[in-house]
Amino acid sequence: MKPMPAAAVVSMRTLAIMGIIKSCFSFIAGTLCGVYLAQNYKVPNVSKLADTALFMASIIEEQYRKPKKRGDDDD
């Protein structure tokens, strides 16, 4: 078996590195766009918004829950 030429090894490494960059391009581009938007525009706090939505959902759930029967002691 012949050893691979040095040029082929370098080109394979280059292709591997380019494959990693190509597969991560949308993630990197999205991160950069998100950073730009967060710095230059008033973006709402998503975790605070999610907490508020969960709190409102729990209130609605308690309002529309079926009443417990007298014999149930599952507290």
PDB file of C-alpha atoms in Angstrom:
ATOM      1  CA  MET A   1       0.000   0.000   0.000  1.00  0.00           C
ATOM      2  CA  LYS A   2       1.422   3.362  -1.012  1.00  0.00           C
ATOM      3  CA  PRO A   3       1.429   6.273   1.449  1.00  0.00           C
ATOM      4  CA  MET A   4      -0.804   9.202   0.529  1.00  0.00           C
ATOM      5  CA  PRO A   5       0.904  12.219  -1.002  1.00  0.00           C
ATOM      6  CA  ALA A   6       1.324  15.225   1.306  1.00  0.00           C
ATOM      7  CA  ALA A   7      -0.915  17.369  -0.911  1.00  0.00           C
ATOM      8  CA  ALA A   8      -3.778  14.886  -0.543  1.00  0.00           C
ATOM      9  CA  VAL A   9      -3.452  14.854   3.255  1.00  0.00           C
ATOM     10  CA  VAL A  10      -3.480  18.648   3.388  1.00  0.00           C
ATOM     11  CA  SER A  11      -6.481  18.860   1.088  1.00  0.00           C
ATOM     12  CA  MET A  12      -8.368  16.288   3.206  1.00  0.00           C
ATOM     13  CA  ARG A  13      -7.666  18.304   6.353  1.00  0.00           C
ATOM     14  CA  THR A  14      -8.774  21.464   4.596  1.00  0.00           C
ATOM     15  CA  LEU A  15     -12.000  19.766   3.501  1.00  0.00           C
ATOM     16  CA  ALA A  16     -12.641  18.562   7.040  1.00  0.00           C
ATOM     17  CA  ILE A  17     -12.164  22.064   8.455  1.00  0.00           C
ATOM     18  CA  MET A  18     -14.340  23.569   5.720  1.00  0.00           C
ATOM     19  CA  GLY A  19     -17.021  20.965   6.486  1.00  0.00           C
ATOM     20  CA  ILE A  20     -17.080  21.991  10.129  1.00  0.00           C
ATOM     21  CA  ILE A  21     -17.340  25.667   9.210  1.00  0.00           C
ATOM     22  CA  LYS A  22     -20.023  24.922   6.606  1.00  0.00           C
ATOM     23  CA  SER A  23     -22.127  22.906   9.042  1.00  0.00           C
ATOM     24  CA  CYS A  24     -21.868  25.538  11.788  1.00  0.00           C
ATOM     25  CA  PHE A  25     -22.428  28.560   9.530  1.00  0.00           C
ATOM     26  CA  SER A  26     -26.142  28.998  10.280  1.00  0.00           C
ATOM     27  CA  PHE A  27     -25.519  28.706  14.037  1.00  0.00           C
ATOM     28  CA  ILE A  28     -22.702  31.276  13.937  1.00  0.00           C
ATOM     29  CA  ALA A  29     -24.700  33.635  11.704  1.00  0.00           C
ATOM     30  CA  GLY A  30     -27.753  33.363  13.979  1.00  0.00           C
ATOM     31  CA  THR A  31     -25.660  34.042  17.065  1.00  0.00           C
ATOM     32  CA  LEU A  32     -24.082  37.121  15.510  1.00  0.00           C
ATOM     33  CA  CYS A  33     -27.472  38.449  14.378  1.00  0.00           C
ATOM     34  CA  GLY A  34     -28.893  37.836  17.868  1.00  0.00           C
ATOM     35  CA  VAL A  35     -26.033  39.706  19.518  1.00  0.00           C
ATOM     36  CA  TYR A  36     -26.477  42.631  17.116  1.00  0.00           C
ATOM     37  CA  LEU A  37     -30.222  42.803  17.723  1.00  0.00           C
ATOM     38  CA  ALA A  38     -29.856  42.536  21.499  1.00  0.00           C
ATOM     39  CA  GLN A  39     -27.333  45.379  21.582  1.00  0.00           C
ATOM     40  CA  ASN A  40     -29.119  47.754  19.226  1.00  0.00           C
ATOM     41  CA  TYR A  41     -32.827  47.152  19.813  1.00  0.00           C
ATOM     42  CA  LYS A  42     -35.116  46.737  22.795  1.00  0.00           C
ATOM     43  CA  VAL A  43     -35.569  42.964  22.855  1.00  0.00           C
ATOM     44  CA  PRO A  44     -37.933  41.518  25.502  1.00  0.00           C
ATOM     45  CA  ASN A  45     -36.574  39.268  28.232  1.00  0.00           C
ATOM     46  CA  VAL A  46     -37.704  35.820  27.078  1.00  0.00           C
ATOM     47  CA  SER A  47     -37.278  34.060  30.423  1.00  0.00           C
ATOM     48  CA  LYS A  48     -39.407  36.675  32.185  1.00  0.00           C
ATOM     49  CA  LEU A  49     -42.033  36.360  29.456  1.00  0.00           C
ATOM     50  CA  ALA A  50     -42.048  32.548  29.820  1.00  0.00           C
ATOM     51  CA  ASP A  51     -42.393  32.793  33.613  1.00  0.00           C
ATOM     52  CA  THR A  52     -45.365  35.133  33.215  1.00  0.00           C
ATOM     53  CA  ALA A  53     -46.992  32.771  30.698  1.00  0.00           C
ATOM     54  CA  LEU A  54     -46.555  29.772  33.033  1.00  0.00           C
ATOM     55  CA  PHE A  55     -47.991  31.757  35.951  1.00  0.00           C
ATOM     56  CA  MET A  56     -51.035  32.772  33.903  1.00  0.00           C
ATOM     57  CA  ALA A  57     -51.496  29.167  32.714  1.00  0.00           C
ATOM     58  CA  SER A  58     -51.457  27.911  36.317  1.00  0.00           C
ATOM     59  CA  ILE A  59     -54.103  30.483  37.300  1.00  0.00           C
ATOM     60  CA  ILE A  60     -56.332  29.464  34.384  1.00  0.00           C
ATOM     61  CA  GLU A  61     -55.824  25.792  35.226  1.00  0.00           C
ATOM     62  CA  GLU A  62     -56.914  26.365  38.844  1.00  0.00           C
ATOM     63  CA  GLN A  63     -60.006  28.277  37.716  1.00  0.00           C
ATOM     64  CA  TYR A  64     -61.208  25.573  35.307  1.00  0.00           C
ATOM     65  CA  ARG A  65     -60.196  22.500  37.323  1.00  0.00           C
ATOM     66  CA  LYS A  66     -62.967  20.072  38.259  1.00  0.00           C
ATOM     67  CA  PRO A  67     -63.947  20.292  41.924  1.00  0.00           C
ATOM     68  CA  LYS A  68     -62.730  17.454  44.137  1.00  0.00           C
ATOM     69  CA  LYS A  69     -65.177  14.847  45.391  1.00  0.00           C
ATOM     70  CA  ARG A  70     -65.773  14.617  49.131  1.00  0.00           C
ATOM     71  CA  GLY A  71     -64.276  11.115  49.438  1.00  0.00           C
ATOM     72  CA  ASP A  72     -60.929  12.046  47.798  1.00  0.00           C
ATOM     73  CA  ASP A  73     -58.085  12.723  50.212  1.00  0.00           C
ATOM     74  CA  ASP A  74     -55.164  12.954  47.759  1.00  0.00           C
ATOM     75  CA  ASP A  75     -53.628  16.149  49.161  1.00  0.00           C
TER      76      ASP A  75
END
